[in-house]
Coordinates of C-alpha atoms in Angstrom, one line a residue:
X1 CA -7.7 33.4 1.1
X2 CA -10.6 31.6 3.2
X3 CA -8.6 29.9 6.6
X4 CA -10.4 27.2 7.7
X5 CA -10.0 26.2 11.4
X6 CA -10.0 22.8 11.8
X7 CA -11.9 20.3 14.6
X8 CA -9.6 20.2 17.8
X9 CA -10.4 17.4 19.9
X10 CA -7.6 17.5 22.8
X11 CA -4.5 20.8 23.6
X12 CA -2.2 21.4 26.0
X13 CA -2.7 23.3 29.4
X14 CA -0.8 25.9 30.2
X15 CA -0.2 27.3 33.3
X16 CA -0.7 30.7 33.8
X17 CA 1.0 33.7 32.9
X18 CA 2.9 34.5 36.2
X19 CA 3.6 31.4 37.0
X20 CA 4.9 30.1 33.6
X21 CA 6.8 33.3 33.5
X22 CA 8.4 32.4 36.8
X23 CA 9.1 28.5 36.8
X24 CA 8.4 28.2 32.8
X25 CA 6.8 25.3 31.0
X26 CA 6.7 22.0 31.9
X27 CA 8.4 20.6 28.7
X28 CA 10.8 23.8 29.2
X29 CA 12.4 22.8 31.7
X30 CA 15.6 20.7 32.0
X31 CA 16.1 16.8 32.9
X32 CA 18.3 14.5 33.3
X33 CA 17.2 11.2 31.5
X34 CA 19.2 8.6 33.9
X35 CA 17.5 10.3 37.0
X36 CA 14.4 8.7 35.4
X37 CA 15.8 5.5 36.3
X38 CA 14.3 4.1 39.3
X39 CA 16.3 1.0 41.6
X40 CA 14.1 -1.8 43.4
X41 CA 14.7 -2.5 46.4
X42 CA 18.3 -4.2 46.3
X43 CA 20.0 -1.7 44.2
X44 CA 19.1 -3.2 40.6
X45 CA 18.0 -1.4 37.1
X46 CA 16.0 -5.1 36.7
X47 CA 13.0 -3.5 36.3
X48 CA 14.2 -0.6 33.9
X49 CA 15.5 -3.3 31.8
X50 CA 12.2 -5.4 32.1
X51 CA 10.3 -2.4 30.9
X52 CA 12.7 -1.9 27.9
X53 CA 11.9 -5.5 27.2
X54 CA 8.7 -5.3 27.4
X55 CA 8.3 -2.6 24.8
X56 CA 10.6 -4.7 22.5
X57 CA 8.3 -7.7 22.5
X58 CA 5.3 -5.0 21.9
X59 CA 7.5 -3.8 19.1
X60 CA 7.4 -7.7 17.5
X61 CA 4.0 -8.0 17.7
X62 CA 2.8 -5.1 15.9
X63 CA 5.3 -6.1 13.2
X64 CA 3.3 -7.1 9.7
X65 CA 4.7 -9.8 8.3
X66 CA 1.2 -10.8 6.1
X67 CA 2.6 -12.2 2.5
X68 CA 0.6 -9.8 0.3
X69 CA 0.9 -8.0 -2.6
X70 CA 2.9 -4.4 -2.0
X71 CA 4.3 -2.0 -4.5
X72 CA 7.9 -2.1 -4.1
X73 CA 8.6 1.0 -6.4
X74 CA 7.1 3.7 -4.6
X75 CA 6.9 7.4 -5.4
X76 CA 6.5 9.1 -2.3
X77 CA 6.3 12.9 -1.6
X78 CA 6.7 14.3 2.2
X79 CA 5.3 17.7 3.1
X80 CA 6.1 19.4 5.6
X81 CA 4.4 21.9 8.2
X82 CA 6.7 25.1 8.3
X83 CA 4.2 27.1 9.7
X84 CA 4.5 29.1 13.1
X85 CA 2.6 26.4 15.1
X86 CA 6.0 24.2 14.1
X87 CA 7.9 26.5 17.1
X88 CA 6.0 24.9 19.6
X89 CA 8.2 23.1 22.1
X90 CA 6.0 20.5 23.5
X91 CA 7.7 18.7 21.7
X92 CA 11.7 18.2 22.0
X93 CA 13.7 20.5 21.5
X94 CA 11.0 21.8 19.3
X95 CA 8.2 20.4 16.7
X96 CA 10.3 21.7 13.8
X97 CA 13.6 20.4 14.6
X98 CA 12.3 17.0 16.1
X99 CA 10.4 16.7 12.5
X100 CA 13.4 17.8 10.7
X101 CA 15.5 15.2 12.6
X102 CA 13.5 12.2 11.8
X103 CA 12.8 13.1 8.4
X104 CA 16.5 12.9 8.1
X105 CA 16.7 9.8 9.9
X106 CA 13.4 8.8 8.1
X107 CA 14.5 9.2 4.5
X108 CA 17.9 7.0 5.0
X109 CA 15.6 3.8 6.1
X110 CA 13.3 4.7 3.3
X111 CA 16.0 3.5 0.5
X112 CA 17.7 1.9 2.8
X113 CA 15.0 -0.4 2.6
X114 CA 13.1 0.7 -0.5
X115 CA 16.1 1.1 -2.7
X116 CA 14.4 1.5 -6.2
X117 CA 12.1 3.9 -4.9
X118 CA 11.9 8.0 -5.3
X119 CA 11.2 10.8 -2.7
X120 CA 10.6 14.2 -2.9
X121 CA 10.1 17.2 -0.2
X122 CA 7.7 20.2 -0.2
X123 CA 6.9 22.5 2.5
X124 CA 4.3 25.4 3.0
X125 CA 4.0 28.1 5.2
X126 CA 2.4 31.5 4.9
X127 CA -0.3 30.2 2.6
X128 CA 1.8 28.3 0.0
X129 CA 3.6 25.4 -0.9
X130 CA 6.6 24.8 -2.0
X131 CA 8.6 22.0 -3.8
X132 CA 12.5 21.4 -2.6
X133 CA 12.8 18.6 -3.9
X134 CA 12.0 16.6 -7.2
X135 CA 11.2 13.0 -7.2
X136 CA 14.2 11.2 -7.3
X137 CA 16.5 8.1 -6.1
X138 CA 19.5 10.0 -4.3
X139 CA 18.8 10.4 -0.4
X140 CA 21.9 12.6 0.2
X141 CA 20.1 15.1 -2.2
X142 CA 17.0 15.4 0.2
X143 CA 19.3 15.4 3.7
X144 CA 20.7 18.3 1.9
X145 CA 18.3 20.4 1.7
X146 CA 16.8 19.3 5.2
X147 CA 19.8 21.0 6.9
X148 CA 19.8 24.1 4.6
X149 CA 18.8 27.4 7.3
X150 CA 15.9 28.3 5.4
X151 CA 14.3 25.0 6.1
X152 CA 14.0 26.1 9.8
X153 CA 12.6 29.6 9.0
X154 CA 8.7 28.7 10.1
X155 CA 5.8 31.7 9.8
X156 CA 2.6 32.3 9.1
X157 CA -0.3 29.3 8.7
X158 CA 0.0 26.5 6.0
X159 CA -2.4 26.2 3.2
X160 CA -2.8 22.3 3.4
X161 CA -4.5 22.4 -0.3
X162 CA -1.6 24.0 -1.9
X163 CA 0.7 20.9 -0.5
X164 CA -1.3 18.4 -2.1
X165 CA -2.1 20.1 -5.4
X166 CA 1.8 20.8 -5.4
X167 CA 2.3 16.5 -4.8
X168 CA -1.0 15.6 -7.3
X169 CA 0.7 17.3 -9.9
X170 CA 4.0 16.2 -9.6
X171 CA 3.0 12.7 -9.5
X172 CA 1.1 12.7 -12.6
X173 CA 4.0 11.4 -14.8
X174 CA 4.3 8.3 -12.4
X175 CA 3.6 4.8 -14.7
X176 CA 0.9 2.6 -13.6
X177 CA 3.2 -0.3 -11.8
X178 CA 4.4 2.6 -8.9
X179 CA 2.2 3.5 -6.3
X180 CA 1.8 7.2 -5.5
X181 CA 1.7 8.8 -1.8
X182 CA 1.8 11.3 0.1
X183 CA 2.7 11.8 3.9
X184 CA 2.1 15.1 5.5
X185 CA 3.8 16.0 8.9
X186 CA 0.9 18.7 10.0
X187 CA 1.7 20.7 13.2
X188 CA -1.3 23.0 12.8
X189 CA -4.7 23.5 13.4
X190 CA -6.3 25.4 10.8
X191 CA -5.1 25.7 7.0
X192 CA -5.3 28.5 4.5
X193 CA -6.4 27.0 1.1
X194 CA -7.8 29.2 -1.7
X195 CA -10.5 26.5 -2.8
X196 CA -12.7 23.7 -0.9
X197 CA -9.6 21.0 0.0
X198 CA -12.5 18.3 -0.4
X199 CA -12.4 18.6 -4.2
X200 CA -8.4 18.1 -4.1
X201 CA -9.5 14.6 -2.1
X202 CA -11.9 14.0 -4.7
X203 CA -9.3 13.8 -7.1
X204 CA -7.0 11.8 -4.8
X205 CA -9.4 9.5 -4.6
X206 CA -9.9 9.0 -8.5
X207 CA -6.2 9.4 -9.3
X208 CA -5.3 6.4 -6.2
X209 CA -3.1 8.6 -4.2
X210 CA -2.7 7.6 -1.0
X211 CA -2.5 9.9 1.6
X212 CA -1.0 9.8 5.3
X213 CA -0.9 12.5 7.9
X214 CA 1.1 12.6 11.1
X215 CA -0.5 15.4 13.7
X216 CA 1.7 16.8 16.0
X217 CA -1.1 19.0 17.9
X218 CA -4.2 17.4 18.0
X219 CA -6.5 14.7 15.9
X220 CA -8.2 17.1 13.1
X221 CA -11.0 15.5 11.5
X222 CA -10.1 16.9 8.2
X223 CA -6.9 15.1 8.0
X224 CA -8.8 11.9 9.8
X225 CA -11.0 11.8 6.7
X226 CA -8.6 12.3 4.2
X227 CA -6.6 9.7 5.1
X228 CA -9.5 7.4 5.2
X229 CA -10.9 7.8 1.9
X230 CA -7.3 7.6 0.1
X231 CA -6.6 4.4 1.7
X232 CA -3.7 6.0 4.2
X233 CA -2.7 5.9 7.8
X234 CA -3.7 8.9 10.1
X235 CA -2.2 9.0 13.7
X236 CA -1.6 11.8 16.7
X237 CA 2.2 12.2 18.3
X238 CA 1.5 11.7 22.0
X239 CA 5.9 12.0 22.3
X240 CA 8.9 11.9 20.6
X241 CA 9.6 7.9 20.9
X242 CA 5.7 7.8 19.3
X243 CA 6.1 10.1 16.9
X244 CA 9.3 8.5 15.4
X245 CA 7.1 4.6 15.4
X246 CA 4.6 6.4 13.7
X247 CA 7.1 7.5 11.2
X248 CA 8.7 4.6 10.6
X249 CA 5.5 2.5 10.1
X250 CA 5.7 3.8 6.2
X251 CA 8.6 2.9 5.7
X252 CA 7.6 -0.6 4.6
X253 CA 5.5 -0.3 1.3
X254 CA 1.3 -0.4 1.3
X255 CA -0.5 -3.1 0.4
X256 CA -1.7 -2.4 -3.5
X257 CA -4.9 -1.0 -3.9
X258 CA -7.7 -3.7 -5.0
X259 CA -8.9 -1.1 -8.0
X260 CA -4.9 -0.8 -9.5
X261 CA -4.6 -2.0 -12.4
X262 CA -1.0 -4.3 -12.0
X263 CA 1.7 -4.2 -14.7
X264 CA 2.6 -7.9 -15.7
X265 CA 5.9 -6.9 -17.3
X266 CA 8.1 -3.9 -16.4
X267 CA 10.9 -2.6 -18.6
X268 CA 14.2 -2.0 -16.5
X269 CA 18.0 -1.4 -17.4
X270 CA 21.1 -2.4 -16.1
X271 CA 23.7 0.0 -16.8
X272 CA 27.5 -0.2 -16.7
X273 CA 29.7 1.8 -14.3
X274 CA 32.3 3.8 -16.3
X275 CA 35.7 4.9 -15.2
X276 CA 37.1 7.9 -17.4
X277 CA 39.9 10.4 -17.1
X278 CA 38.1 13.1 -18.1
X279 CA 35.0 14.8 -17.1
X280 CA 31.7 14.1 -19.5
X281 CA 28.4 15.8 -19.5
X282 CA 25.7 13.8 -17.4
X283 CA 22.4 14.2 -18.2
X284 CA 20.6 14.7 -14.7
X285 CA 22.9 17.6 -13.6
X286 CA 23.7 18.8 -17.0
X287 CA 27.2 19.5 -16.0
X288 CA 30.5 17.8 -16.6
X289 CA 31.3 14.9 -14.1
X290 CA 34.0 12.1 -13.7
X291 CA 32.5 8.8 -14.1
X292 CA 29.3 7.2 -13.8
X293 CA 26.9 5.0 -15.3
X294 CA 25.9 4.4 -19.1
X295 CA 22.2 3.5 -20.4
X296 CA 22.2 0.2 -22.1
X297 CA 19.7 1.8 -24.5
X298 CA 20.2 5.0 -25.4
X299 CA 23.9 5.6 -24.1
X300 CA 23.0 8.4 -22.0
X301 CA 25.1 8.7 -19.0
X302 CA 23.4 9.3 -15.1
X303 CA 25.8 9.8 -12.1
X304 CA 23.8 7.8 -9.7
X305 CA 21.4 4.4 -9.5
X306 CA 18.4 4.0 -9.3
X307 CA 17.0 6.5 -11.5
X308 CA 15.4 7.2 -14.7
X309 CA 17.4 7.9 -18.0
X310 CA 16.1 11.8 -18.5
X311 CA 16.5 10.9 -22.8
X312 CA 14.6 7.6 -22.9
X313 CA 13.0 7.2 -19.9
X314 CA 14.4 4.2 -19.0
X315 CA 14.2 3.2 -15.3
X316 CA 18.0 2.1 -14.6
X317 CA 18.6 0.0 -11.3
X318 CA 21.0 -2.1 -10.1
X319 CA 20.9 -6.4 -9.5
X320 CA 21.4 -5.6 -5.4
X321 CA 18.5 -3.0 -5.3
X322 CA 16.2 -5.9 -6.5
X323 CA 17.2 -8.2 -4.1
X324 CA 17.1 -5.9 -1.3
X325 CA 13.0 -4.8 -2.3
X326 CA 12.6 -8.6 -2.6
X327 CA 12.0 -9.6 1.4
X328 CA 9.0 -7.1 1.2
X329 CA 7.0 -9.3 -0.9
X330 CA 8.1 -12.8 1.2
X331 CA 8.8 -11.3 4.4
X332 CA 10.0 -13.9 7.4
X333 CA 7.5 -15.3 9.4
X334 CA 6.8 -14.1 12.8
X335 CA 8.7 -16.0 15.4
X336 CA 6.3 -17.6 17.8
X337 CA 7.3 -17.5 21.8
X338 CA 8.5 -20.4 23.6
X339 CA 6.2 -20.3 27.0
X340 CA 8.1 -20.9 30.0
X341 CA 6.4 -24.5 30.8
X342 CA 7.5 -25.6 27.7
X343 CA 11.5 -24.9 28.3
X344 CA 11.0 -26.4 32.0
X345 CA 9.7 -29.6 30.1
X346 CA 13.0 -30.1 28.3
X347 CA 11.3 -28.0 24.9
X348 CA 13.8 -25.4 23.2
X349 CA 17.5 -24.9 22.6
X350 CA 19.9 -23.8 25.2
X351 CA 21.5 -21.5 23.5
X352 CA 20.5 -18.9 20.7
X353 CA 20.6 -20.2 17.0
X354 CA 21.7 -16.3 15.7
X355 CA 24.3 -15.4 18.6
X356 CA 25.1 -18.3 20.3
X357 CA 24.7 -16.5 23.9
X358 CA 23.0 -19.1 26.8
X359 CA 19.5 -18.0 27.4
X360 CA 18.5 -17.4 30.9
X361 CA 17.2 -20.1 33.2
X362 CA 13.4 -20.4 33.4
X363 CA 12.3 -18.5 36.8
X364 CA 10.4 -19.7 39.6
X365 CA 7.1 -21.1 39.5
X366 CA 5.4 -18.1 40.7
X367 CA 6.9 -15.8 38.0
X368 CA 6.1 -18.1 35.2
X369 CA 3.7 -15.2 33.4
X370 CA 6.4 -13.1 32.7
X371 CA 7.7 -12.8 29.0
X372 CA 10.2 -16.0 27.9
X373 CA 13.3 -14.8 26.3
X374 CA 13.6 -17.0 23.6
X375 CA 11.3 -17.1 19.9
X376 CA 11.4 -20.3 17.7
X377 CA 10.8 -20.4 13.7
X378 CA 7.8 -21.6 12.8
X379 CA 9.9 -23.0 9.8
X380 CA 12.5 -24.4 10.6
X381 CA 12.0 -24.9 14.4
X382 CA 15.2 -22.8 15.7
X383 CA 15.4 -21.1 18.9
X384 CA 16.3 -17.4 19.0
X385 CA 16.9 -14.4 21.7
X386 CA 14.5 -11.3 21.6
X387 CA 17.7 -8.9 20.0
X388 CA 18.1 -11.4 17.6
X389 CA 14.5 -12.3 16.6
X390 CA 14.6 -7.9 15.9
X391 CA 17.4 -7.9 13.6
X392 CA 16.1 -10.7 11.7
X393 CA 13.1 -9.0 11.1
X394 CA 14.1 -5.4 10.4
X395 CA 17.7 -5.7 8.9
X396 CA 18.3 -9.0 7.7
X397 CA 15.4 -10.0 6.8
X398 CA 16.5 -14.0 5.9
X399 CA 16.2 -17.1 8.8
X400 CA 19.8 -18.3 9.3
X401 CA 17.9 -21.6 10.3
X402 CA 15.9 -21.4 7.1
X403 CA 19.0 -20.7 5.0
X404 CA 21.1 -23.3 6.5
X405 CA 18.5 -25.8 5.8

């Protein structure tokens, strides 16, 4: 097989071989996180907590809250980089078990907020690829087989082709109202592929995959043009706090492509939970199992929702997982900040609207630049703290002002 080294633009220095052997690497070494913390002048962690406010707001501003059209059933595979360039440890405690770790954490958001979507897991390593997982609905299945042993076995190089044929293939059978993608954590710098990898884009491109990739070394411009011409996200860890945004950015759906053709009308059941007092065969595990739910049109029982029925094809949900992928297409409106000058002038509540806490008092006229501490609704007008403006947004995902009105 052909290995094709791929463009580096930026690496790591090391130091060395005496010295490194003698003190060892920088990201070797241990710390002490709260020694990090620095005191001003009089004793006080106000700026550390300033700082951690700061990112916050960042945090609300890069949050899209656009009212566009997004495919809510999603068929996503993740593929993984188990190749020997995932035992690096400039990242902590080490590439593989940091991408392990948020792929874990990663996968519960993902239905958490995407409930009547599927996932499925492939990794490659010493020039192949290999499917763990199937496309399915049950995230306990996937953190499964993310803490088996062999998952942290990483050698040889990964053949980057073989992932994505693996995925392309797989996601064939998807219908024409789910959108199909691909994210692929890459911790390497060259790939062994046994054909050119920009035919396999080619047919990306024609069969609307979209394709993301998350480097963990460098920016590669392979994976940089990939992800451009499938319509996906391409970005470099510079740290563990970055890497895990980065992540988390896909968790809310895509925008649908312009060139998808959208299904009007599309045919869900609603099956009945069963309670029985002996064990029946289930039809996704083909083994005998106590309880469960029954197809409303062909009878067939599943263990777990969502799904599809394996006789009929039938995708089976649940009422609460529609109303929980709802907020994605009407998300809530970004709250807008209440400047400083506008509080001193007798503008804005007192006291949060979500929490009730007192917000602080307005400082002096010197340090009026700094950030306010209180957001209003655009709607409905109601004054709420930073935390609160957060969890609005990323958990609850209704106004209380809005809903009260």
């Amino acid at each position: 097989m052909p290995v094709t080294t791929l463009t580096r633009s930026c690496g790591f220095i090391r130091e060395d071989e005496e010295k490194g052997q003698e003190q060892g690497l920088a990201w070797e070494e241990f710390k002490r996180s709260w020694d990090v913390l620095q005191e001003d002048e009089e004793g006080s962690l106000q700026s550390v907590v300033a700082t951690i406010k700061q990112q916050q707001i960042r945090r609300r501003l890069l949050r899209d809250t656009d009212t566009i059209q997004r495919g809510i059933i999603r068929h996503l595979f993740i593929v993984i980089d188990l190749s020997a360039s995932m035992l690096e440890k400039d990242l902590r405690p080490s590439r593989l078990e940091l991408t392990l770790s948020l792929a874990e954490t990663f996968i519960g958001e993902y239905f958490d907020q995407n409930p009547i979507s599927q996932l499925g897991i492939i990794v490659t390593r010493d020039g192949i690829a290999e499917k763990l997982t199937e496309l399915s609905g049950n995230p306990m299945e996937h953190i499964r087989v993310l803490k088996e042993k062999k998952l942290k076995e990483a050698a040889g190089e990964p053949s980057l082709q073989n992932a994505l044929e693996t995925a392309r293939i797989s996601l064939n059978h998807v219908p024409p109202h789910g959108s199909r993608e691909v994210l692929v954590l890459f911790g390497s710098l060259t790939t062994c592929d046994p054909g050119n990898i920009f035919d396999t884009i080619e047919r990306y491109k024609r069969e609307k995959i979209r394709c993301s990739v998350i480097g963990l070394a460098a920016e590669i411009q392979l994976c940089r043009t990939m992800a451009k011409e499938t319509n996906g996200t391409f970005g470099v860890v510079m740290n563990e706090p970055h890497y895990k945004d980065l992540l988390f950015e896909l968790v809310t759906p895509p925008a649908i492509i312009a060139t998808t053709k959208a299904a009007s009308l599309v045919a869900m059941g609603f099956p009945k939970r069963i309670a029985e007092r002996a064990p029946s065969m289930c039809m996704c595990h083909r083994k005998p199992v106590l309880g469960g739910y029954v197809c409303p049109q062909c009878s067939a029982k599943v263990c777990e929702l969502p799904t599809d029925c394996d006789v009929c094809g039938l995708a089976l949900v649940a009422s609460p997982h529609l109303a929980r992928s709802y907020h994605h297409l009407f998300p809530v409106k970004n709250f807008v900040e209440v400047k400083w000058e506008d509080v001193v002038a007798g503008h804005g509540e007192h006291w949060c609207f979500g929490c009730r806490s007192m917000f602080e008092q307005p400082p002096a006229t010197g340090q009026m630049q700094r950030a306010s501490d209180r957001f209003k609704c655009p709607e409905c007008q109601q004054c709420f703290c930073l935390e609160c403006d957060l969890f609005i947004h990323e958990a609850l995902h209704n106004c209380p002002g809005c809903a009260q009105r």
